[in-house]
PDB file of C-alpha atoms in Angstrom:
ATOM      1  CA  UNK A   1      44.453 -35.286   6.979  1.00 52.00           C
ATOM      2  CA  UNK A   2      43.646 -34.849  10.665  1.00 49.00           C
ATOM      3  CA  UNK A   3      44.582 -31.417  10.286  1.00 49.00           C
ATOM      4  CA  UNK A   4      41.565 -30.994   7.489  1.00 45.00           C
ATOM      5  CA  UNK A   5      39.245 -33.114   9.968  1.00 44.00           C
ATOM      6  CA  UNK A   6      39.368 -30.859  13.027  1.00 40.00           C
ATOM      7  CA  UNK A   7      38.830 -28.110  10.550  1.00 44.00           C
ATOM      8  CA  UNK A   8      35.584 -29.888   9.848  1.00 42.00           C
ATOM      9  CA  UNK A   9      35.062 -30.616  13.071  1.00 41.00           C
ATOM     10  CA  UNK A  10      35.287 -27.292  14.324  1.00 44.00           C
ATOM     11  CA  UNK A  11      33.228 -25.387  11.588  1.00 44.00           C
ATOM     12  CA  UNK A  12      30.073 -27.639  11.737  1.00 47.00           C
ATOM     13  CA  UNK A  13      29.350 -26.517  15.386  1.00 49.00           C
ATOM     14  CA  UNK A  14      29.872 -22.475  13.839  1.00 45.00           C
ATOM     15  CA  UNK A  15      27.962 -23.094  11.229  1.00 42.00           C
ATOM     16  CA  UNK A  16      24.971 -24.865  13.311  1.00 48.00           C
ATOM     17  CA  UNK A  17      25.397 -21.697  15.890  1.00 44.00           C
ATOM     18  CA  UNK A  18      24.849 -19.116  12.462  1.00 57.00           C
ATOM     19  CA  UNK A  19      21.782 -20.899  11.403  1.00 71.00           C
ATOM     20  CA  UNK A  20      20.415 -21.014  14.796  1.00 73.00           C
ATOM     21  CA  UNK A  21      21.043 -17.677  14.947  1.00 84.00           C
ATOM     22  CA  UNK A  22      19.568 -16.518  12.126  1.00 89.00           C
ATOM     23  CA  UNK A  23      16.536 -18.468  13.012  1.00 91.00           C
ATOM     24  CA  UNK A  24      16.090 -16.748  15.916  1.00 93.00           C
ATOM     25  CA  UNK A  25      16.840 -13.157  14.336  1.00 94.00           C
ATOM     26  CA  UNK A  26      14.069 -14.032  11.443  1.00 96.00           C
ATOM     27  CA  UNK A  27      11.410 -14.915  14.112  1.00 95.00           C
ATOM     28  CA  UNK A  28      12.153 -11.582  15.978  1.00 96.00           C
ATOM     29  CA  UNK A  29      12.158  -9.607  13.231  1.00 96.00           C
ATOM     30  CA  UNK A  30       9.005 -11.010  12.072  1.00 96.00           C
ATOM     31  CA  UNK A  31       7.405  -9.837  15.178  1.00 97.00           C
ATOM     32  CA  UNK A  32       8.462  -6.540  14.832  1.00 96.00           C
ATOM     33  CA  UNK A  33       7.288  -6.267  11.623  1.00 96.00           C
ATOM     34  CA  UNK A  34       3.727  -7.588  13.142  1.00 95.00           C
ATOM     35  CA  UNK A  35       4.124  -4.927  15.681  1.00 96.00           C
ATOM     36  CA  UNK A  36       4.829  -2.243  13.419  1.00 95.00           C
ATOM     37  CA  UNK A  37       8.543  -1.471  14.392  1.00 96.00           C
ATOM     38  CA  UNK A  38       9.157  -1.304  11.190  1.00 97.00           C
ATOM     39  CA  UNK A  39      13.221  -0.040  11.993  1.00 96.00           C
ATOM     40  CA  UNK A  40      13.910  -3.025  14.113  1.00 97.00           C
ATOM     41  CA  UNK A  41      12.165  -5.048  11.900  1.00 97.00           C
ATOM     42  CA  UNK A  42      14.997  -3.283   9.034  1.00 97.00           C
ATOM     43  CA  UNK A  43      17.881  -3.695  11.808  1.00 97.00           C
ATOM     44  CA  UNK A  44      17.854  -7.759  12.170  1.00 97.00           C
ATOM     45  CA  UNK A  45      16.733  -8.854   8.387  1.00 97.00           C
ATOM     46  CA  UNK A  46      19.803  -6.608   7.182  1.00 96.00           C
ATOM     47  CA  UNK A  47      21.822  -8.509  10.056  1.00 96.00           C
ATOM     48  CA  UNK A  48      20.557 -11.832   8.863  1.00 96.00           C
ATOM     49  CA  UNK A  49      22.251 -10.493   5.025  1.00 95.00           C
ATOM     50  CA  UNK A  50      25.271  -9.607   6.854  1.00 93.00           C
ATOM     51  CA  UNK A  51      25.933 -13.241   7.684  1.00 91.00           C
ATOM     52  CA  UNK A  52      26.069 -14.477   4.864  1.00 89.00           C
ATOM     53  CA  UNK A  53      22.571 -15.793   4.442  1.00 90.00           C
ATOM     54  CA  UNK A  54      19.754 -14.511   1.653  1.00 91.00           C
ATOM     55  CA  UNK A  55      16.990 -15.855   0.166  1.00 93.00           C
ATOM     56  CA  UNK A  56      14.099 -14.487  -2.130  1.00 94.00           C
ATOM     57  CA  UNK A  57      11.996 -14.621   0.997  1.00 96.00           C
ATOM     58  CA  UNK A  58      15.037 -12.749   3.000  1.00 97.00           C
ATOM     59  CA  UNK A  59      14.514  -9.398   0.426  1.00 98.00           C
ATOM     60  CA  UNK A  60      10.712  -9.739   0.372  1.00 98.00           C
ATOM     61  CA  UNK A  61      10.409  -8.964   3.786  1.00 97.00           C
ATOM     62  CA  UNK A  62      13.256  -6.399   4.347  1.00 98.00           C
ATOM     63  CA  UNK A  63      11.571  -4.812   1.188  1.00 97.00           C
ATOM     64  CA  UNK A  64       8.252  -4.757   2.607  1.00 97.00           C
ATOM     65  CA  UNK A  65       9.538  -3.034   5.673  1.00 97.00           C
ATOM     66  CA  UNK A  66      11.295  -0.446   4.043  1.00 98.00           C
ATOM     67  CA  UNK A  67       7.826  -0.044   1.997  1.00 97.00           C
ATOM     68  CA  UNK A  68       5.982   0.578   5.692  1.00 97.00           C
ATOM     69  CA  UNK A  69       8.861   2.962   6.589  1.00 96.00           C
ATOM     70  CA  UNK A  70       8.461   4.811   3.956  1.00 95.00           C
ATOM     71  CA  UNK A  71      11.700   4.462   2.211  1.00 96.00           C
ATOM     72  CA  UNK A  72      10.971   2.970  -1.791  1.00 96.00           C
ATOM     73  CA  UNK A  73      14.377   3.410  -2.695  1.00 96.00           C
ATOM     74  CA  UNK A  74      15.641   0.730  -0.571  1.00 97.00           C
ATOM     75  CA  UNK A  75      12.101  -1.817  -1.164  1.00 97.00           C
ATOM     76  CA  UNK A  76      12.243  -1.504  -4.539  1.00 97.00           C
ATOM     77  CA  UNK A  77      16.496  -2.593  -4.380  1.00 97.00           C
ATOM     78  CA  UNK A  78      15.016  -5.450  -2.405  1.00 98.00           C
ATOM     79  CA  UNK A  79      12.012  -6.648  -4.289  1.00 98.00           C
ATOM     80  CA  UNK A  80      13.983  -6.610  -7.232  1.00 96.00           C
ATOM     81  CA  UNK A  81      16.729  -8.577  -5.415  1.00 96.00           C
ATOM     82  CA  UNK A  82      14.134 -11.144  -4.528  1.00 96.00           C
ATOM     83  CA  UNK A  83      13.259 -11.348  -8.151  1.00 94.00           C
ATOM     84  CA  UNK A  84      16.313 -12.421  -9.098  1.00 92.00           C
ATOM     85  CA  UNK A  85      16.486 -15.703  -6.927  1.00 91.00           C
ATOM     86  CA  UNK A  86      12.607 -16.466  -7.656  1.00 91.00           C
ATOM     87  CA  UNK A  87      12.252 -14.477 -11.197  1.00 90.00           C
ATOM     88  CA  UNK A  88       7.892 -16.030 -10.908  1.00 88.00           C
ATOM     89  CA  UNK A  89       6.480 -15.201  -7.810  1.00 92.00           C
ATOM     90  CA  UNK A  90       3.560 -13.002  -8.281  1.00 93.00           C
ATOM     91  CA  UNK A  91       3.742 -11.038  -4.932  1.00 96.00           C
ATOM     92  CA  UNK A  92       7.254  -9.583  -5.417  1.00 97.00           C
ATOM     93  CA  UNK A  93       5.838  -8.450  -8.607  1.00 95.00           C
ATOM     94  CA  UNK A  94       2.428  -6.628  -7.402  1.00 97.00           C
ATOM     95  CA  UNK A  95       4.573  -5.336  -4.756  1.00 97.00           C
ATOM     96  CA  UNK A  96       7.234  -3.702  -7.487  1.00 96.00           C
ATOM     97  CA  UNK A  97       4.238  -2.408  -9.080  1.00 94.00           C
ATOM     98  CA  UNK A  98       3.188  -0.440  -6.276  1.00 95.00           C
ATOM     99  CA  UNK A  99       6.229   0.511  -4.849  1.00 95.00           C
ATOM    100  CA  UNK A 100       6.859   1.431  -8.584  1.00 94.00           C
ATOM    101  CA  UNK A 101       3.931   4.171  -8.088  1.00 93.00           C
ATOM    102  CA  UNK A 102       6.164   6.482  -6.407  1.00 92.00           C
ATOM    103  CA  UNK A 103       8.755   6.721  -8.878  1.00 92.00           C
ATOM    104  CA  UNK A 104       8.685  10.244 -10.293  1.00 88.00           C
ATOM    105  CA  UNK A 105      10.146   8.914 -13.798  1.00 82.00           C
ATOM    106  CA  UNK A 106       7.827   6.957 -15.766  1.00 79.00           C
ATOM    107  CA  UNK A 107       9.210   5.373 -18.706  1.00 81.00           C
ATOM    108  CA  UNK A 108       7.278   2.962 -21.076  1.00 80.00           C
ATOM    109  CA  UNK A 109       9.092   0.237 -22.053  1.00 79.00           C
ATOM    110  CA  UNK A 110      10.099  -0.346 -25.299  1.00 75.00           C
ATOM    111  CA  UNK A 111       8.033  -3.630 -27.296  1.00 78.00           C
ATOM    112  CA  UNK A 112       9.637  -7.038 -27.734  1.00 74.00           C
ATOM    113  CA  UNK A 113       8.844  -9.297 -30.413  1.00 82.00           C
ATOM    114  CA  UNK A 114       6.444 -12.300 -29.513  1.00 81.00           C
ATOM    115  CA  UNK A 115       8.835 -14.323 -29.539  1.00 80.00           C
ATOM    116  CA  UNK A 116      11.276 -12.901 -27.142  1.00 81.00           C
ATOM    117  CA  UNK A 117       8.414 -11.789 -24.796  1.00 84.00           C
ATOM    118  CA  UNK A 118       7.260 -15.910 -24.572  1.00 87.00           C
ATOM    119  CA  UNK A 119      11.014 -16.888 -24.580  1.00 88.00           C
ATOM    120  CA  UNK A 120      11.571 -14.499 -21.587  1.00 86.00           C
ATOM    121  CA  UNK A 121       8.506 -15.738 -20.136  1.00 88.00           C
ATOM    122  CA  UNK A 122       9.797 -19.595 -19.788  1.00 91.00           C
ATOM    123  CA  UNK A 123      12.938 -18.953 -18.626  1.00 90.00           C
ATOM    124  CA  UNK A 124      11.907 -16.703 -15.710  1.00 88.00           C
ATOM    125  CA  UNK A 125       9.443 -19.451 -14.666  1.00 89.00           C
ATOM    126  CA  UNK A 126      11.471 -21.199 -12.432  1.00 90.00           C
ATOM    127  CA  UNK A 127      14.888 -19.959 -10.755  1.00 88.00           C
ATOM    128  CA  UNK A 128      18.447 -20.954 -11.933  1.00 90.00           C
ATOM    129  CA  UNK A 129      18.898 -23.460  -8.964  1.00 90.00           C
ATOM    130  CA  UNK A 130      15.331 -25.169  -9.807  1.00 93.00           C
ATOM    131  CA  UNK A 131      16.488 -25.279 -13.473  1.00 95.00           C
ATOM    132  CA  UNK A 132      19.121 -26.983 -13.137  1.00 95.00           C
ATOM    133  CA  UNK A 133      17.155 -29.536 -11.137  1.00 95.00           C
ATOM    134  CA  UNK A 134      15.213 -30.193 -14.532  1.00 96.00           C
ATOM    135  CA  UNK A 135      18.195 -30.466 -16.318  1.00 96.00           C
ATOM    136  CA  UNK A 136      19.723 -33.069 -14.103  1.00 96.00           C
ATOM    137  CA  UNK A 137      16.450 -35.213 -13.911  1.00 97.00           C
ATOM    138  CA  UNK A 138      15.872 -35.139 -17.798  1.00 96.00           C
ATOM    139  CA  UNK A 139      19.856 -36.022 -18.142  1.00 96.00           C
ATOM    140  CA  UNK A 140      18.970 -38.902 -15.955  1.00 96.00           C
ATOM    141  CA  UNK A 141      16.129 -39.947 -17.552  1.00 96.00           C
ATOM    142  CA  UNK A 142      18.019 -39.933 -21.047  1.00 96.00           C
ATOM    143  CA  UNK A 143      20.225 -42.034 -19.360  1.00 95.00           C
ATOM    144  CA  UNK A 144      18.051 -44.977 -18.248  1.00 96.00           C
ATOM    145  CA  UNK A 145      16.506 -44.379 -21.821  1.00 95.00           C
ATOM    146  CA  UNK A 146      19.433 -45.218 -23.290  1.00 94.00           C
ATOM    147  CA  UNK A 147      20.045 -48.510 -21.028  1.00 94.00           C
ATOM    148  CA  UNK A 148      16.800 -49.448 -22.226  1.00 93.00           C
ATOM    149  CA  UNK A 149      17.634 -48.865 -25.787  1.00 92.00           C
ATOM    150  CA  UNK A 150      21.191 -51.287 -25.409  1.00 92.00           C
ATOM    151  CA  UNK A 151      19.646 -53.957 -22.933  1.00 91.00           C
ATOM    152  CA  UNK A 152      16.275 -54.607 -24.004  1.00 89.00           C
ATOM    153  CA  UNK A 153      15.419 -57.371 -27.069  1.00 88.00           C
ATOM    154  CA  UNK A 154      12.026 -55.861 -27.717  1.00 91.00           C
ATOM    155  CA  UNK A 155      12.162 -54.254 -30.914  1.00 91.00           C
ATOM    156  CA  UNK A 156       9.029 -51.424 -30.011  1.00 93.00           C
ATOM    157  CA  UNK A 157      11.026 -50.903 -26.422  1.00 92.00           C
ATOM    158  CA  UNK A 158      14.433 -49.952 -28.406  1.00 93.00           C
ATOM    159  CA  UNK A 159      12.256 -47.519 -30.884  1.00 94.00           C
ATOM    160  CA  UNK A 160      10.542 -45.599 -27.766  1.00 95.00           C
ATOM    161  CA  UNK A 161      13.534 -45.682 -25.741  1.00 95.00           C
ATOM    162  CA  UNK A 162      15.393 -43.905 -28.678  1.00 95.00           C
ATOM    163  CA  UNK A 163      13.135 -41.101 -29.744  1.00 95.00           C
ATOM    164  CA  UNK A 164      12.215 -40.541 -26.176  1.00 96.00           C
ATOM    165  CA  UNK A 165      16.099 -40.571 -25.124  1.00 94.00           C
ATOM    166  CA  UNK A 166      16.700 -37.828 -28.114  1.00 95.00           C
ATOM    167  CA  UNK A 167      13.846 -35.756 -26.951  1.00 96.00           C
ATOM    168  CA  UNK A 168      15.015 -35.966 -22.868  1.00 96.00           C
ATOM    169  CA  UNK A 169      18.591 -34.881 -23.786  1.00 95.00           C
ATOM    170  CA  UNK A 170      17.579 -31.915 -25.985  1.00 96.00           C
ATOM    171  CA  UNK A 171      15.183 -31.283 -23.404  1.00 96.00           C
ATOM    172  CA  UNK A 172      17.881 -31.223 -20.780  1.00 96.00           C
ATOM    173  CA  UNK A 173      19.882 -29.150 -23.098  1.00 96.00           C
ATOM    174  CA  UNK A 174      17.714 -26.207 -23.712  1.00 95.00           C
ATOM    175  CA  UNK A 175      16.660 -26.241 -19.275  1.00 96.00           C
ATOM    176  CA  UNK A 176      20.465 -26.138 -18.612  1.00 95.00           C
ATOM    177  CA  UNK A 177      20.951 -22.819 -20.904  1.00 95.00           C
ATOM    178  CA  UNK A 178      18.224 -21.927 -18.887  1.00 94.00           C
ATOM    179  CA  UNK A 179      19.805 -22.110 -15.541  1.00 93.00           C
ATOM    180  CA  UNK A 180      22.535 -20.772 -17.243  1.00 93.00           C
ATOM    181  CA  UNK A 181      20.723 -17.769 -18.093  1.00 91.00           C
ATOM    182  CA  UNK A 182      19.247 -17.101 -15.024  1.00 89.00           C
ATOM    183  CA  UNK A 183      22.851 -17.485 -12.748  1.00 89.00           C
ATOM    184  CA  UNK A 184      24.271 -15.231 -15.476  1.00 87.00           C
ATOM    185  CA  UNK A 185      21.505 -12.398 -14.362  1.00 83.00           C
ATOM    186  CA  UNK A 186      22.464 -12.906 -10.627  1.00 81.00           C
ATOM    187  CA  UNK A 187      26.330 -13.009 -10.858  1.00 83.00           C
ATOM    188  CA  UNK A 188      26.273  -9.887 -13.669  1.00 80.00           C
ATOM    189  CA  UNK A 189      24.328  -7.795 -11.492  1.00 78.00           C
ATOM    190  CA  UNK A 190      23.590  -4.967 -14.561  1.00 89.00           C
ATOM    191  CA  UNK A 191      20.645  -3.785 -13.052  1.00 94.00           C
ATOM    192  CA  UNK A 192      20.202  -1.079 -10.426  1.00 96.00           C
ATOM    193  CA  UNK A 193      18.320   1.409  -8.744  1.00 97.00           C
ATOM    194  CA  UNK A 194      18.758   4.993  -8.663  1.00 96.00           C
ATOM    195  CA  UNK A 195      18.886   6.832  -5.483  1.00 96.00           C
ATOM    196  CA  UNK A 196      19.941  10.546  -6.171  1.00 95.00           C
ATOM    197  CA  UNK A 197      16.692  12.468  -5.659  1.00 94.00           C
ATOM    198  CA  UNK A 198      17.656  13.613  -9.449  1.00 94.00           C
ATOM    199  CA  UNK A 199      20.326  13.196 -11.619  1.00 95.00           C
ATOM    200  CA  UNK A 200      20.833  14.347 -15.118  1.00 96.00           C
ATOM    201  CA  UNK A 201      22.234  11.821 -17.331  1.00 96.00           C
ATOM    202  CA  UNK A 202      24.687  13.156 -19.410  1.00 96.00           C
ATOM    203  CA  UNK A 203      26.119  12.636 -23.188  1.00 96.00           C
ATOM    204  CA  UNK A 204      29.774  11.426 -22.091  1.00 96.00           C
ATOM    205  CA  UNK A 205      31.085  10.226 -19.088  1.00 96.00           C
ATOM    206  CA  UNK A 206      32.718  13.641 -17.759  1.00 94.00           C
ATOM    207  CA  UNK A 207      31.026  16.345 -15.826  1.00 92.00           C
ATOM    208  CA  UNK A 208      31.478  18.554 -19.020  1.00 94.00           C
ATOM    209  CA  UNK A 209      29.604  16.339 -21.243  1.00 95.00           C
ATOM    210  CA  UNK A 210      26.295  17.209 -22.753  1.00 96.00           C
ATOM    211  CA  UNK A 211      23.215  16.799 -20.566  1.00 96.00           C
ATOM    212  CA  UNK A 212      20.575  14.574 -22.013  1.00 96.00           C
ATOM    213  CA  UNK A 213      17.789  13.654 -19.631  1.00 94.00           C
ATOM    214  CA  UNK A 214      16.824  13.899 -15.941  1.00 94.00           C
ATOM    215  CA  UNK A 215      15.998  11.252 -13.824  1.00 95.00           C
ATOM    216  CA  UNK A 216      14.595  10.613 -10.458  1.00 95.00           C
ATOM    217  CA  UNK A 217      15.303   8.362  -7.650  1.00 95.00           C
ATOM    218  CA  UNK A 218      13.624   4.943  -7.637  1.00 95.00           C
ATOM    219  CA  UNK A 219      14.158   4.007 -11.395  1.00 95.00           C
ATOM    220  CA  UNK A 220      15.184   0.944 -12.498  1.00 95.00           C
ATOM    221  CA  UNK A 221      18.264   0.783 -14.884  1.00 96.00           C
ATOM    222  CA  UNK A 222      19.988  -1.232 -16.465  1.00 95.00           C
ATOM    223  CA  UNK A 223      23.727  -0.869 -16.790  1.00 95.00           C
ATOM    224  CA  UNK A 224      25.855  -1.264 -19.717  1.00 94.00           C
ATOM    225  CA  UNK A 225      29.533   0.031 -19.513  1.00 95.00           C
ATOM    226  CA  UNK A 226      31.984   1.456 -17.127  1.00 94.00           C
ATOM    227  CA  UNK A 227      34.932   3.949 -17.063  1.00 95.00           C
ATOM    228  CA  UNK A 228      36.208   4.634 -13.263  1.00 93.00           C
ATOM    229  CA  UNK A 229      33.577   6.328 -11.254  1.00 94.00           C
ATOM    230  CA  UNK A 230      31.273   6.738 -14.689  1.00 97.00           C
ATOM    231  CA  UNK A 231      28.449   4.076 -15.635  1.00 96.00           C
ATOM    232  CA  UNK A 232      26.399   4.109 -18.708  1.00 97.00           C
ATOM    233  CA  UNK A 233      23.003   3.053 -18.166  1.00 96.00           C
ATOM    234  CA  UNK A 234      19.884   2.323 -20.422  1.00 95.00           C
ATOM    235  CA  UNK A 235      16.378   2.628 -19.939  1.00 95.00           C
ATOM    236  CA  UNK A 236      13.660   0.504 -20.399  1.00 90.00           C
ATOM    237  CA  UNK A 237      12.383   2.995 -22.880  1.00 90.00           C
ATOM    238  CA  UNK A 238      15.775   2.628 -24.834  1.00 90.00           C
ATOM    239  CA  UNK A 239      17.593   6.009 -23.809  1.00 94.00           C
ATOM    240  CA  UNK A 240      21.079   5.694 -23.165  1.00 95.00           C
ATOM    241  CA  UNK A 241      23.954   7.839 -21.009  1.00 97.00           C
ATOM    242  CA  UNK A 242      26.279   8.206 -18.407  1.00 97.00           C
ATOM    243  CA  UNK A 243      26.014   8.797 -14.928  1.00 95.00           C
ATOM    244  CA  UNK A 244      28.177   9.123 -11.654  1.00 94.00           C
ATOM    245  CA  UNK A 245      28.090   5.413 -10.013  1.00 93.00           C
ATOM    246  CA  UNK A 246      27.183   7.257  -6.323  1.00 94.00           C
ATOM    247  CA  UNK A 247      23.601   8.233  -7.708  1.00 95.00           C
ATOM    248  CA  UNK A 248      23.108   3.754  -8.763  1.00 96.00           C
ATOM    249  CA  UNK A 249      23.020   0.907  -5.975  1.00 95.00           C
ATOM    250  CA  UNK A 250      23.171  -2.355  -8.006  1.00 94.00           C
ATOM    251  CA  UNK A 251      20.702  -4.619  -7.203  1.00 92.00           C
TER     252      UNK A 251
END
């Protein structure tokens, strides 16, 4: 037991020292980024990463610097990495959508029903950690509901406690496959970014295979399968094949 204490004892101060640290890297590298050092600016946010630490916030900026510098490979990896941990904040997606206009491969996505489209829509309002925040509360809620229901002797205070208690756990049913959802789309990291200048995408996942398509460097894929160095990919457009993992960064 005192073994696990001074453990405790000794990481707190380590940990306090990291954040610190961090703090201080984030304000410097936010005033290189004012100044327009741009490569400094790069240098301490990806040190910040290599700690340990990230937020959505984190990738915004590092992608915004590798915008200024000229390198959209790289923003776009980060923009779309700060999507993932805040899936509805409006500037990471204007700034996708002009980072996005000097991709070489345009590709129109293919349509999704209504349905999926407004299903999509809810779940990517709030992140997977804020999710399950909702779920907890309305869990909570159904359970006070039901303590109502069982304690109280007033007939129209058991009949509202009831139907609202039924409505707070289905509630807190559907925002916890939510969360789910959304952690799933972190953790499976599918998507990436291609950053061979241009690759053909072949048929097969040798070097013999047929080719089917080119693509160019900035895309946005999605990937599907994987045999040793091979990954098959799909488009937004709905195009499938296989290319060498070396040409993909997952985001």
């Amino acid at each position: 037991m005192k073994r696990y204490i001074l453990i405790i004892l000794f990481a707190i101060p380590g940990y306090i020292f990291a954040q610190d640290n961090n703090i201080q890297l984030w304000e410097k590298a936010n005033a290189f980024y004012t100044t327009e050092d741009y490569q400094q600016a790069i240098s301490l946010y990806e040190q910040i990463l290599s700690s340990g630490q990230e937020s959505a916030k984190l990738y915004f900026n590092l992608g915004n610097a590798y915008y200024k510098a000229g390198n959209m490979n790289k923003a776009l990896l980060n923009f779309e990495r700060a999507k993932l941990l805040s899936p509805n904040d409006e500037n990471i997606d204007f700034n996708i959508k002009m980072a996005n206009q000097f991709v070489v491969t345009s590709i129109e996505p293919l349509p999704l029903p209504f349905f999926l489209r407004w299903r999509t829509s809810i779940i990517n309002m709030y992140s997977a950690d804020n999710w399950s925040y909702i779920s907890i509360s309305a869990f909570i809620i159904f359970l006070i509901l039901i303590g109502f229901f069982i304690f109280s002797r007033v007939v129209t205070i058991r009949r509202i406690s009831f139907l609202l208690g039924i409505f707070m756990v289905v509630f807190a049913g559907f925002t916890y496959s939510f969360a789910s959802k959304q952690k799933k789309k972190i953790e499976q990291h599918s998507g990436a970014i291609v950053f061979c200048p241009r690759v053909t995408v072949k048929s097969a996942p040798t070097t013999t295979s047929t080719d089917l398509f080119l693509i160019y460097e900035g895309l946005k894929v999605e990937i599907t399968d994987s045999i040793g160095p091979w990954k098959e990919i799909k488009l937004a457009d709905g195009n499938e094949g296989w290319l060498q993992d070396s040409c993909i960064v997952k985001i």
